[in-house]
Amino acid sequence: MDPFGESHRFPLILSIGPTRSFPNPRRGLSSESASNKVEMPRVTVKRGNGDQNLMNRFLCYVLVASCLVVPASLAWGGNHERPPRVSIFTAPPRDFPYPAAVRMLFERALDCRRTPFEPVTLPDRKSANLAHVIVSHGEGAVEGGSGSFLRSEGRSSQLDYILVAALETGREGVFVNLYGSATPFDSIWVALLPPVPLDSLGKTAQAWADSAIVRFGWTAGEERSFPLYDLQAEELFARGVATGSLGDLEEAWNRGSHEGAKAELGYRLADGEYPARGRKLLAETDSLRLAPLERAAHQARILAIAGNSRARTEAIDRLESQFPLRFDTHVQVARMRAEEGDFRGAAEQLRAAIRLRSLDPRPHRLLGDFALRAGYLDMAREEFHRADELSGGDALARIGLASIDYSEGFPEDAALLLSHPPSGLAHGWTAYYQYAAARAALHLARGFYGEAVIELKRGREEAHRLGNQEAVLDLTARLVWALLEADEPREAAYEAADLRFHEESQFLASADPGLIPFLEGIVAARFEDRGAVSAKRLELEAIGHHPARAPFVEGLYFLRIQSGWEAVPPLRRAVRISDTVRNRYYLGLAYLGADQAARAIQELETVVERGESLLDFPPVLPDAFAALGRALESRGSLDLAITAYEEYLNYRSYGDPAKTGVPIIQEAITRARKNRRNPYPVQLHRD
């Protein structure tokens, strides 16, 4: 049930106009003439005289050419020149203890010595073959079969340079022999470096970079500081970064005070596994001891978590200009693209990140989440399964799979998947906290309001028992929404006030400074308190954290007082700032209240065609079907209206009828079926 009552959910509809088709491949909702296919934009050229036909044909050619050329230019980051593609291989002895550290040190040294480059990760078998050919051939021109193989592999992988660091151990220490070849890969150079003790191997990394710069004729850029840590800590850090292992990252930090490992661990924890501890680690990280790439990524991450949109965009632009086509750059740009509603751009960035680190579960989970919210549920399922497989049990991926079942109209399957957190999860904190929030959201979606409140209170008690104050506060924030959904506004107001004066509220204030005034704002909207709503809107605008919240609160107030035409402008601003299903759902309600059913259908179709994560609060998908059915019925699309109403009942049939409005929907279905048999102009009256 919507927290603002039935009166605004189904407002009086007067406008009648052309019916809009309602395709939905997931649920089989479509008009009689529409197919369940995803349609691409079409260019229609009308017949005319010869000159006009020629001009139209020319415009079509220009449009097609722009479609082919523009994405290629965007792939290199706008106006940035494409950096050289460099593949770096290490060929250590079989028993060498630090193979991953050597490659990471080489890349870090190049970052500290020269202009940007794009590291290219090739399959293990291909990289081993290339390294073997280069090392066995030695210095000089490459001819015969070796030359053909090297050129074909370099061309197929679109490489500009190949670097191989061959290591040998002896009595005098470790010998590092560098081999290099540049396109068209017709010659190989070799640089033999003097032996060094194993413990001092990292100190020679800058000498490796200098040799490569001289041999390839690169222009060295501004020299940056080169942080160096214990080799075992470097190996643990490299493994942790490649596989997403929190244990390796934590061990690297504890063993060698590795600031890079500390920053990476903090970001991954803040990204979902343990936000409070993650933000603390990020705040304590000494950025001066980070490598150049790590420092630029660290700045972008902190600003992203802080919700500072403008500063974050500037930081990501700097990251992309200095270190284009790197893993961290791809991930940060993907997040920004997804928030802008550009799923295709976000997916391309994450696919590139996965190619660089195929064993890291995080980009798979992020891609699954983006695909879910864009409505590509098959892709989302595949990526969530892959993330769960790579991590050996990923709680957030399991919640994502449950969200897919829920979005596809199978809430019972989602409930079964969330009934018990899987055993052996690496992050127990995520299991109990996020699972409680997801189960509560599913209860709300199914109309079990009391169970949702109980679930959140139980989870909050468990979090309090374990001393996790952040989980206590976050579950309390969700509880405010749940109480409004359960039509208990006074209890919701009490919980919101308790958050304001909670002794541990500094956790929320530092992580999300706008959350408490946002919750107070939606409670004030429920009580139709215009003065309090205006005050909270101004407070949210002054804070600037998640800027869509201020217009959203204002729009809710106008919906509550049944003034749809006044609710449309602020909610439209909220959608422009943050294109989420929740914002679009309430914008659709505003259009219904403003007697603009056609626009309401457009917004509500978008909501039901997308997926909804059970970590979003509150869930709006079932209510979106009910509102969509009402809008379609007012336009005379009775078959589609009945289908939408039945989808609502699929979620809410077993909930509390007094609160879910199931009898109203059943009556609407009966009315629509009667009107379908005896068609006449639809006239809806408010009860």
XYZ file of C-alpha atoms in Angstrom:
687
model
C 0.000 0.000 0.000
C 1.202 3.456 -0.790
C 2.035 5.501 2.329
C -0.104 8.393 1.169
C -3.438 6.589 0.952
C -5.693 5.299 -1.806
C -7.146 8.696 -2.605
C -4.159 9.893 -4.626
C -3.310 6.548 -6.166
C -6.433 6.368 -8.367
C -7.417 9.975 -9.043
C -10.245 11.111 -11.301
C -9.286 10.630 -14.960
C -11.003 12.834 -17.539
C -8.659 13.088 -20.529
C -9.371 10.673 -23.371
C -6.972 10.319 -26.306
C -5.193 7.790 -28.523
C -4.313 4.521 -26.818
C -0.614 3.770 -26.323
C 0.613 0.233 -26.894
C 1.870 -1.583 -23.815
C 4.666 -4.005 -24.740
C 6.300 -5.934 -21.927
C 8.381 -8.932 -23.032
C 8.842 -10.184 -19.446
C 5.171 -10.510 -18.608
C 3.652 -10.903 -22.060
C 1.758 -7.611 -21.891
C 1.250 -6.216 -25.362
C -1.404 -4.681 -27.524
C -3.038 -6.694 -30.281
C -0.845 -5.094 -32.936
C 2.404 -4.911 -31.005
C 4.917 -7.738 -30.993
C 7.028 -8.691 -28.013
C 10.205 -7.441 -29.620
C 12.524 -4.673 -28.585
C 12.209 -2.059 -31.305
C 15.154 0.042 -32.382
C 14.663 3.651 -33.560
C 13.681 3.849 -37.223
C 14.272 6.510 -39.859
C 11.309 6.962 -42.195
C 11.967 8.622 -45.567
C 8.845 9.906 -47.306
C 8.473 9.851 -51.068
C 8.872 13.142 -52.853
C 10.553 14.672 -55.827
C 13.997 13.563 -56.958
C 15.892 16.263 -55.094
C 14.014 15.544 -51.901
C 14.643 11.805 -52.205
C 18.346 12.478 -52.755
C 18.489 14.746 -49.716
C 16.632 12.216 -47.563
C 18.994 9.452 -48.684
C 21.988 11.642 -47.873
C 20.611 12.391 -44.399
C 20.124 8.676 -43.792
C 23.739 8.009 -44.787
C 24.929 10.729 -42.419
C 22.822 9.288 -39.594
C 24.146 5.766 -40.135
C 27.732 7.038 -40.330
C 27.302 8.993 -37.109
C 25.965 5.872 -35.372
C 29.109 4.030 -36.427
C 31.627 6.772 -35.708
C 30.364 8.415 -32.529
C 30.576 5.323 -30.271
C 34.168 4.739 -31.385
C 35.152 8.237 -30.373
C 33.341 7.940 -27.070
C 35.194 4.713 -26.339
C 38.404 6.697 -26.019
C 36.912 9.150 -23.527
C 35.698 11.976 -25.727
C 38.563 14.119 -27.005
C 41.310 12.093 -25.342
C 43.871 10.644 -27.747
C 43.936 6.863 -27.717
C 46.739 5.654 -25.437
C 49.046 2.895 -26.685
C 47.897 -0.654 -25.964
C 50.631 -2.410 -23.999
C 50.623 -6.051 -22.965
C 52.980 -6.820 -20.084
C 53.955 -10.431 -19.384
C 56.059 -11.845 -16.586
C 57.999 -15.060 -17.061
C 59.247 -16.015 -13.586
C 60.715 -19.390 -12.601
C 58.177 -22.017 -11.608
C 58.950 -21.682 -7.900
C 59.123 -17.854 -7.890
C 57.049 -16.619 -4.908
C 55.891 -13.222 -6.202
C 54.749 -13.456 -9.849
C 51.719 -11.144 -9.530
C 53.760 -8.518 -7.654
C 56.289 -8.220 -10.489
C 53.659 -7.319 -13.069
C 51.987 -4.823 -10.718
C 55.321 -3.168 -9.942
C 56.077 -2.860 -13.654
C 52.731 -1.156 -14.373
C 53.128 1.135 -11.364
C 56.617 2.147 -12.476
C 55.334 3.027 -15.957
C 52.542 5.080 -14.384
C 55.114 6.983 -12.375
C 57.434 7.601 -15.328
C 55.398 8.350 -18.426
C 52.156 9.315 -20.121
C 49.086 7.046 -19.971
C 48.966 3.576 -21.518
C 46.308 0.913 -21.747
C 47.281 -2.416 -20.182
C 45.904 -5.317 -22.215
C 45.197 -8.609 -20.477
C 45.325 -11.628 -22.770
C 44.231 -15.219 -22.042
C 46.833 -17.178 -20.088
C 47.603 -19.565 -22.926
C 48.052 -16.800 -25.502
C 50.256 -14.730 -23.166
C 52.410 -17.767 -22.364
C 52.890 -18.498 -26.074
C 53.806 -14.904 -26.866
C 56.266 -14.685 -23.983
C 57.867 -17.995 -25.002
C 58.345 -16.868 -28.618
C 59.858 -13.522 -27.622
C 62.207 -14.885 -24.946
C 63.365 -17.866 -27.030
C 64.002 -15.704 -30.120
C 66.122 -13.095 -28.375
C 67.286 -9.754 -29.725
C 67.176 -8.886 -33.411
C 64.887 -9.096 -36.406
C 62.041 -11.571 -36.163
C 61.735 -13.795 -39.226
C 60.113 -17.048 -40.275
C 57.390 -18.729 -38.251
C 58.170 -16.759 -35.109
C 57.734 -13.465 -36.914
C 54.466 -14.544 -38.514
C 53.096 -15.729 -35.171
C 54.146 -12.564 -33.350
C 52.674 -10.270 -35.986
C 49.399 -12.186 -36.271
C 48.867 -12.329 -32.507
C 49.788 -8.680 -32.045
C 47.465 -7.645 -34.843
C 44.548 -9.813 -33.657
C 44.878 -8.389 -30.130
C 45.333 -4.843 -31.490
C 48.555 -4.397 -29.512
C 50.987 -1.519 -29.941
C 53.726 -2.823 -27.639
C 54.674 -6.077 -25.936
C 56.843 -6.184 -22.833
C 58.175 -9.354 -21.199
C 60.010 -9.447 -17.873
C 61.862 -12.775 -17.709
C 63.203 -13.575 -14.237
C 65.939 -16.007 -13.322
C 67.258 -16.819 -9.866
C 70.900 -17.538 -9.078
C 73.495 -17.266 -6.362
C 73.925 -13.547 -6.954
C 70.195 -12.843 -6.706
C 67.425 -12.348 -9.215
C 68.245 -11.532 -12.848
C 65.645 -9.494 -14.761
C 65.838 -9.584 -18.537
C 63.478 -7.259 -20.376
C 62.231 -8.071 -23.861
C 60.228 -5.659 -25.970
C 58.644 -5.460 -29.379
C 56.610 -2.739 -31.068
C 54.132 -2.914 -33.915
C 54.560 -4.252 -36.624
C 56.542 -6.639 -34.376
C 59.366 -7.258 -36.811
C 62.157 -6.923 -34.227
C 62.846 -7.578 -30.552
C 65.103 -5.686 -28.163
C 66.577 -7.054 -24.947
C 67.759 -5.192 -21.841
C 69.792 -7.184 -19.326
C 69.677 -5.741 -15.813
C 72.215 -6.544 -13.091
C 71.164 -9.104 -10.467
C 69.605 -7.892 -7.217
C 68.654 -9.631 -3.967
C 65.099 -10.883 -3.909
C 64.090 -8.480 -1.148
C 65.315 -5.534 -3.247
C 63.582 -6.577 -6.463
C 60.893 -3.905 -6.163
C 63.486 -1.144 -6.010
C 64.563 -1.914 -9.587
C 61.057 -1.512 -11.058
C 61.712 2.076 -12.038
C 64.860 0.969 -13.868
C 62.696 -1.483 -15.865
C 60.352 1.340 -16.809
C 63.248 3.609 -17.809
C 64.663 0.883 -20.073
C 61.301 0.413 -21.792
C 60.859 4.168 -22.240
C 64.279 4.546 -23.879
C 63.981 1.474 -26.133
C 60.488 2.331 -27.352
C 61.249 6.033 -27.730
C 58.433 7.097 -25.447
C 58.307 10.604 -24.039
C 58.375 10.390 -20.285
C 55.786 12.487 -18.552
C 55.950 14.191 -15.186
C 57.672 11.880 -12.725
C 55.490 10.842 -9.812
C 56.384 9.261 -6.489
C 56.814 5.490 -6.487
C 55.482 3.848 -3.304
C 57.222 0.592 -2.429
C 56.203 -2.033 0.094
C 57.256 -5.474 1.244
C 57.188 -7.904 -1.721
C 54.891 -10.341 0.048
C 52.485 -7.495 0.803
C 52.669 -6.480 -2.863
C 51.876 -10.058 -3.924
C 48.894 -10.225 -1.568
C 47.698 -6.847 -2.813
C 48.020 -7.900 -6.451
C 46.097 -11.124 -5.807
C 43.444 -9.323 -3.800
C 42.919 -6.739 -6.524
C 42.752 -9.394 -9.263
C 40.283 -11.694 -7.495
C 38.449 -9.344 -5.140
C 39.659 -11.304 -2.112
C 39.030 -9.230 1.008
C 41.220 -11.619 3.011
C 44.254 -10.988 0.784
C 43.706 -7.225 0.884
C 43.410 -7.180 4.651
C 46.497 -9.345 5.067
C 48.461 -7.071 2.707
C 47.468 -4.044 4.738
C 48.209 -5.652 8.104
C 51.498 -7.176 6.962
C 53.137 -4.221 5.281
C 50.951 -1.185 6.093
C 50.100 -1.214 2.396
C 48.077 1.968 1.804
C 46.917 0.754 -1.610
C 45.508 -2.405 -0.039
C 43.899 -0.321 2.705
C 42.207 1.969 0.178
C 41.027 -0.953 -1.980
C 39.713 -2.840 1.050
C 37.923 0.261 2.318
C 36.249 0.859 -1.021
C 35.046 -2.721 -1.392
C 33.681 -2.748 2.152
C 31.991 0.625 1.693
C 30.516 -0.625 -1.576
C 28.229 -3.061 0.205
C 29.990 -5.567 2.433
C 30.542 -3.373 5.509
C 29.947 0.335 4.722
C 30.826 1.831 8.116
C 34.208 0.132 8.369
C 34.888 0.788 4.699
C 34.313 4.524 5.008
C 36.509 4.618 8.089
C 39.376 2.932 6.213
C 38.972 5.297 3.269
C 39.049 8.324 5.563
C 42.204 7.045 7.279
C 44.068 6.234 4.041
C 47.180 8.353 3.458
C 46.694 9.328 -0.184
C 50.283 10.626 -0.396
C 51.505 7.042 -0.078
C 49.350 5.785 -2.932
C 50.526 5.141 -6.468
C 49.326 7.713 -9.045
C 46.489 5.554 -10.391
C 45.445 4.492 -6.906
C 45.410 8.117 -5.728
C 43.239 9.323 -8.617
C 40.818 6.413 -8.146
C 40.758 7.004 -4.382
C 39.669 10.612 -4.820
C 36.865 9.631 -7.217
C 35.679 6.877 -4.870
C 35.487 9.109 -1.814
C 33.497 11.739 -3.685
C 31.156 9.070 -5.080
C 30.432 7.721 -1.598
C 29.983 11.252 -0.261
C 27.363 11.960 -2.956
C 29.104 15.120 -4.195
C 27.975 14.914 -7.822
C 29.846 17.870 -9.309
C 33.168 17.220 -7.591
C 32.857 13.525 -8.341
C 32.327 14.199 -12.047
C 35.433 16.376 -12.101
C 37.444 13.685 -10.293
C 36.295 11.000 -12.747
C 37.195 13.268 -15.670
C 40.711 13.641 -14.235
C 40.939 9.884 -13.701
C 39.819 9.234 -17.272
C 42.235 11.760 -18.755
C 45.265 10.577 -16.772
C 44.535 6.831 -16.731
C 42.099 5.985 -19.511
C 40.982 2.422 -20.107
C 42.087 1.138 -16.701
C 39.991 -1.107 -14.473
C 39.202 1.537 -11.839
C 38.462 4.091 -14.543
C 36.012 1.744 -16.245
C 34.205 1.009 -12.969
C 33.861 4.639 -11.910
C 32.715 5.775 -15.367
C 30.232 2.879 -15.458
C 28.687 3.975 -12.170
C 28.322 7.513 -13.443
C 26.790 6.326 -16.737
C 24.304 4.134 -14.871
C 23.209 7.011 -12.642
C 22.634 9.085 -15.781
C 20.389 6.346 -17.165
C 22.884 5.263 -19.842
C 22.820 1.498 -19.299
C 24.472 0.721 -22.643
C 27.426 2.956 -21.789
C 27.682 1.501 -18.279
C 27.618 -2.067 -19.640
C 30.386 -1.324 -22.155
C 32.590 0.086 -19.412
C 32.024 -2.917 -17.141
C 32.653 -5.387 -19.953
C 36.000 -3.685 -20.501
C 36.726 -3.914 -16.757
C 35.886 -7.636 -16.773
C 38.328 -8.194 -19.643
C 41.074 -6.681 -17.487
C 40.182 -8.638 -14.322
C 38.149 -11.676 -15.240
C 38.331 -13.210 -11.742
C 37.008 -10.195 -9.838
C 33.326 -10.723 -8.869
C 32.597 -7.028 -8.298
C 32.209 -5.876 -11.945
C 29.982 -8.897 -12.594
C 27.784 -7.965 -9.641
C 27.661 -4.317 -10.714
C 26.768 -5.298 -14.274
C 24.049 -7.570 -12.931
C 22.643 -4.751 -10.832
C 22.689 -2.279 -13.739
C 21.069 -4.870 -16.053
C 18.380 -5.578 -13.455
C 17.459 -1.910 -13.138
C 17.394 -1.521 -16.927
C 15.098 -4.521 -17.381
C 17.627 -6.893 -19.000
C 16.847 -9.702 -16.591
C 18.507 -12.582 -18.461
C 21.785 -10.677 -18.537
C 21.379 -9.749 -14.876
C 20.806 -13.378 -13.885
C 23.923 -14.511 -15.750
C 26.120 -11.837 -14.141
C 24.793 -12.433 -10.620
C 25.430 -16.177 -10.984
C 28.979 -15.445 -12.176
C 29.657 -13.096 -9.245
C 28.320 -15.682 -6.793
C 30.503 -18.373 -8.361
C 33.685 -16.286 -8.331
C 33.288 -15.161 -4.727
C 32.244 -18.545 -3.365
C 28.972 -17.114 -2.068
C 28.009 -13.470 -2.592
C 25.092 -12.258 -0.480
C 24.430 -9.231 -2.665
C 24.404 -11.419 -5.789
C 21.894 -13.769 -4.128
C 19.672 -10.806 -3.302
C 20.011 -9.730 -6.925
C 18.783 -13.147 -8.083
C 15.806 -12.865 -5.738
C 15.111 -9.395 -7.150
C 14.976 -10.903 -10.648
C 12.376 -13.470 -9.557
C 10.367 -10.685 -7.929
C 10.604 -8.453 -11.007
C 9.517 -11.308 -13.278
C 6.352 -11.804 -11.246
C 7.417 -14.742 -9.084
C 7.423 -13.322 -5.536
C 7.095 -16.777 -3.935
C 10.323 -17.908 -5.614
C 12.043 -14.749 -4.384
C 10.798 -15.407 -0.859
C 12.158 -18.960 -0.989
C 15.563 -17.724 -2.138
C 15.691 -15.201 0.714
C 14.324 -17.520 3.395
C 17.803 -18.416 4.656
C 21.151 -16.766 3.905
C 23.419 -19.311 2.208
C 26.019 -20.949 4.402
C 29.683 -20.199 3.954
C 29.248 -16.584 2.912
C 32.443 -14.571 3.164
C 30.637 -11.541 4.556
C 28.304 -12.502 7.383
C 27.464 -8.881 8.144
C 25.989 -8.480 4.673
C 24.043 -11.699 5.072
C 22.018 -10.719 8.124
C 21.686 -7.001 7.398
C 20.969 -6.950 3.666
C 18.867 -10.100 3.792
C 16.641 -8.545 6.464
C 16.169 -5.424 4.325
C 15.417 -7.481 1.182
C 12.951 -9.749 2.982
C 11.167 -6.709 4.412
C 10.904 -5.156 0.953
C 9.436 -8.385 -0.411
C 6.901 -8.490 2.437
C 5.818 -4.948 1.551
C 5.541 -5.837 -2.132
C 3.289 -8.797 -1.297
C 1.091 -6.768 1.040
C 2.328 -8.270 4.307
C 2.895 -4.946 6.045
C 2.989 -6.253 9.595
C 5.540 -8.913 8.653
C 7.727 -6.258 7.015
C 7.729 -4.156 10.174
C 8.518 -7.212 12.299
C 11.357 -8.235 9.955
C 12.990 -4.821 10.158
C 12.639 -4.613 13.923
C 14.069 -8.109 14.325
C 17.000 -7.255 12.072
C 17.575 -4.043 13.989
C 17.660 -5.910 17.306
C 20.180 -8.378 15.888
C 22.336 -5.539 14.566
C 22.171 -3.822 17.932
C 23.178 -7.057 19.680
C 26.212 -7.396 17.418
C 27.183 -3.752 17.937
C 26.633 -2.703 14.333
C 25.246 0.805 14.771
C 25.199 1.528 11.058
C 22.884 -1.416 10.444
C 20.705 -0.260 13.347
C 20.300 3.177 11.823
C 19.846 2.000 8.254
C 17.167 -0.532 9.204
C 15.446 2.170 11.224
C 15.383 4.404 8.150
C 13.738 1.597 6.168
C 11.343 1.064 9.045
C 10.051 4.626 8.638
C 9.019 3.839 5.067
C 7.508 0.488 6.103
C 5.381 2.114 8.806
C 4.063 4.651 6.319
C 3.210 1.796 3.955
C 1.441 0.057 6.846
C -0.604 3.233 7.467
C 1.028 3.934 10.834
C 2.233 7.521 10.297
C 2.534 8.412 13.982
C 4.841 5.465 14.637
C 6.839 6.460 11.528
C 7.155 10.018 12.860
C 8.440 8.652 16.170
C 11.088 6.507 14.433
C 12.228 9.450 12.272
C 12.551 11.667 15.350
C 14.479 8.919 17.127
C 16.979 8.885 14.260
C 17.533 12.621 14.622
C 18.421 12.315 18.294
C 20.050 8.891 18.282
C 23.365 8.879 20.124
C 25.081 7.120 17.202
C 23.511 9.225 14.445
C 26.940 10.520 13.421
C 27.346 7.284 11.448
C 24.423 8.218 9.222
C 25.363 11.888 9.215
C 28.804 11.086 7.818
C 27.617 8.445 5.358
C 24.393 10.071 4.203
C 23.883 13.551 5.669
C 20.590 14.057 3.831
C 18.848 10.859 4.922
C 17.360 12.076 8.206
C 15.826 15.304 6.809
C 14.575 13.273 3.825
C 12.721 10.858 6.108
C 11.368 13.760 8.145
C 10.223 15.338 4.890
C 8.223 12.310 3.708
C 6.606 12.029 7.154
C 5.693 15.727 7.009
C 4.197 15.146 3.542
C 2.094 12.321 4.972
C 0.703 14.718 7.594
C 0.173 17.425 4.943
C 2.388 19.844 6.875
C 3.303 22.400 4.195
C 5.632 24.385 6.454
C 7.640 21.344 7.565
C 7.880 20.080 3.976
C 9.218 23.436 2.795
C 11.744 23.508 5.628
C 13.004 19.998 4.835
C 13.202 20.797 1.128
C 15.396 23.816 1.879
C 17.531 21.762 4.257
C 18.023 19.058 1.630
C 18.931 21.646 -1.009
C 21.484 23.192 1.362
C 23.048 19.785 2.086
C 23.218 18.940 -1.619
C 23.579 15.194 -0.964
C 21.449 13.210 -3.443
C 19.877 16.350 -4.970
C 16.778 14.478 -6.233
C 15.466 14.170 -2.685
C 14.438 17.816 -2.298
C 12.039 17.926 -5.282
C 10.839 14.411 -4.452
C 9.661 15.457 -0.984
C 7.903 18.478 -2.453
C 6.195 16.304 -5.062
C 4.973 13.862 -2.411
C 3.322 16.676 -0.514
C 1.353 17.809 -3.571
C 0.344 14.208 -4.273
C -0.907 13.888 -0.727
C -3.138 16.943 -1.033
C -4.350 15.611 -4.438
C -2.809 18.411 -6.475
C -1.290 16.417 -9.313
C -0.579 19.384 -11.565
C 1.597 20.928 -8.826
C 3.324 17.591 -8.162
C 4.445 17.133 -11.770
C 7.227 19.801 -11.973
C 9.173 18.765 -8.823
C 8.847 15.057 -9.573
C 9.929 15.642 -13.160
C 13.040 17.382 -11.781
C 13.645 14.411 -9.503
C 13.521 12.022 -12.483
C 15.916 14.203 -14.484
C 18.372 14.149 -11.597
C 17.935 10.475 -10.684
C 16.105 8.220 -13.117
C 14.921 5.510 -10.702
C 11.764 3.419 -10.793
C 10.573 5.032 -7.569
C 10.874 8.550 -8.958
C 9.194 7.534 -12.222
C 6.373 5.777 -10.378
C 5.487 8.872 -8.388
C 5.792 11.011 -11.506
C 3.290 8.674 -13.159
C 0.942 9.189 -10.199
C 1.352 12.934 -10.577
C 0.371 12.768 -14.246
C -2.687 10.717 -13.279
C -3.644 13.376 -10.767
C -3.100 16.062 -13.409
C -5.497 14.311 -15.839
C -2.667 13.427 -18.228
C -3.252 9.698 -18.606
C -1.141 9.314 -21.763
C 1.968 10.642 -20.010
C 1.149 8.595 -16.927
C 1.058 5.448 -19.063
C 4.427 6.318 -20.548
C 6.055 6.691 -17.123
C 4.355 3.669 -15.562
C 5.196 1.445 -18.534
C 8.839 2.343 -17.988
C 8.528 1.317 -14.342
C 7.007 -2.110 -15.001
C 9.343 -2.849 -17.913
C 12.384 -2.297 -15.727
C 13.504 -4.516 -12.893
C 13.422 -3.426 -9.274
C 16.013 -4.347 -6.674
C 14.721 -5.544 -3.323
C 17.364 -3.344 -1.716
C 15.476 -0.280 -2.978
C 12.930 1.019 -0.494
C 10.008 1.031 -0.643
C 9.132 -1.354 -3.523
C 6.774 0.237 -6.055
C 6.341 -2.406 -8.760
C 2.952 -3.830 -7.626
C 1.423 -0.376 -7.115
C 2.767 0.664 -10.517
C 0.726 -2.129 -12.125
C -2.411 -0.946 -10.329
C -1.894 2.667 -11.374
C -1.073 1.603 -14.925
C -4.258 -0.438 -15.110
C -6.276 2.563 -13.996
C -4.656 4.785 -16.639
C -5.140 2.213 -19.398
C -8.779 1.715 -18.437
C -9.396 5.442 -18.658
C -8.010 5.401 -22.195
C -10.179 2.510 -23.290
C -7.380 -0.109 -23.427
C -9.448 -2.578 -21.443
C -7.555 -5.794 -22.283
C -4.265 -4.255 -21.219
C -5.875 -2.739 -18.140
C -7.158 -6.167 -17.077
C -3.688 -7.669 -17.579
C -2.100 -4.923 -15.464
C -4.690 -5.378 -12.718
C -4.064 -9.131 -12.696
C -0.337 -8.520 -12.334
C -1.108 -6.446 -9.251
C -3.185 -9.298 -7.805
C -0.303 -11.681 -8.540
C 1.725 -9.771 -5.939
C -0.982 -8.750 -3.465
C -3.609 -11.532 -3.425
C -2.429 -12.914 -0.095
C -1.891 -9.613 1.698
C -4.213 -7.714 4.009
C -7.224 -6.793 1.825
C -8.037 -3.793 4.000
C -4.665 -2.234 3.282
C -3.697 -3.560 -0.146
C -6.825 -2.395 -1.965
C -7.348 -5.854 -3.530
C -11.171 -5.520 -3.468
C -10.893 -2.243 -5.405
C -8.740 -3.929 -8.053
C -11.100 -6.909 -8.298
C -13.990 -4.509 -8.814
C -11.964 -2.700 -11.499
C -11.340 -5.985 -13.330
C -15.055 -6.795 -13.251
C -15.889 -3.334 -14.574
C -13.325 -3.558 -17.355
C -14.556 -6.976 -18.458
C -18.133 -5.737 -18.516
C -17.158 -2.671 -20.551
C -15.176 -4.861 -22.944
C -18.302 -6.893 -23.706
C -20.484 -3.787 -23.915
C -18.175 -1.024 -25.149
C -19.116 2.534 -24.408
C -17.162 5.679 -23.505
C -15.395 5.164 -20.189
C -16.428 7.522 -17.422
C -14.728 7.099 -14.078
C -16.096 8.627 -10.899
C -14.418 8.980 -7.571
C -16.103 6.937 -4.857
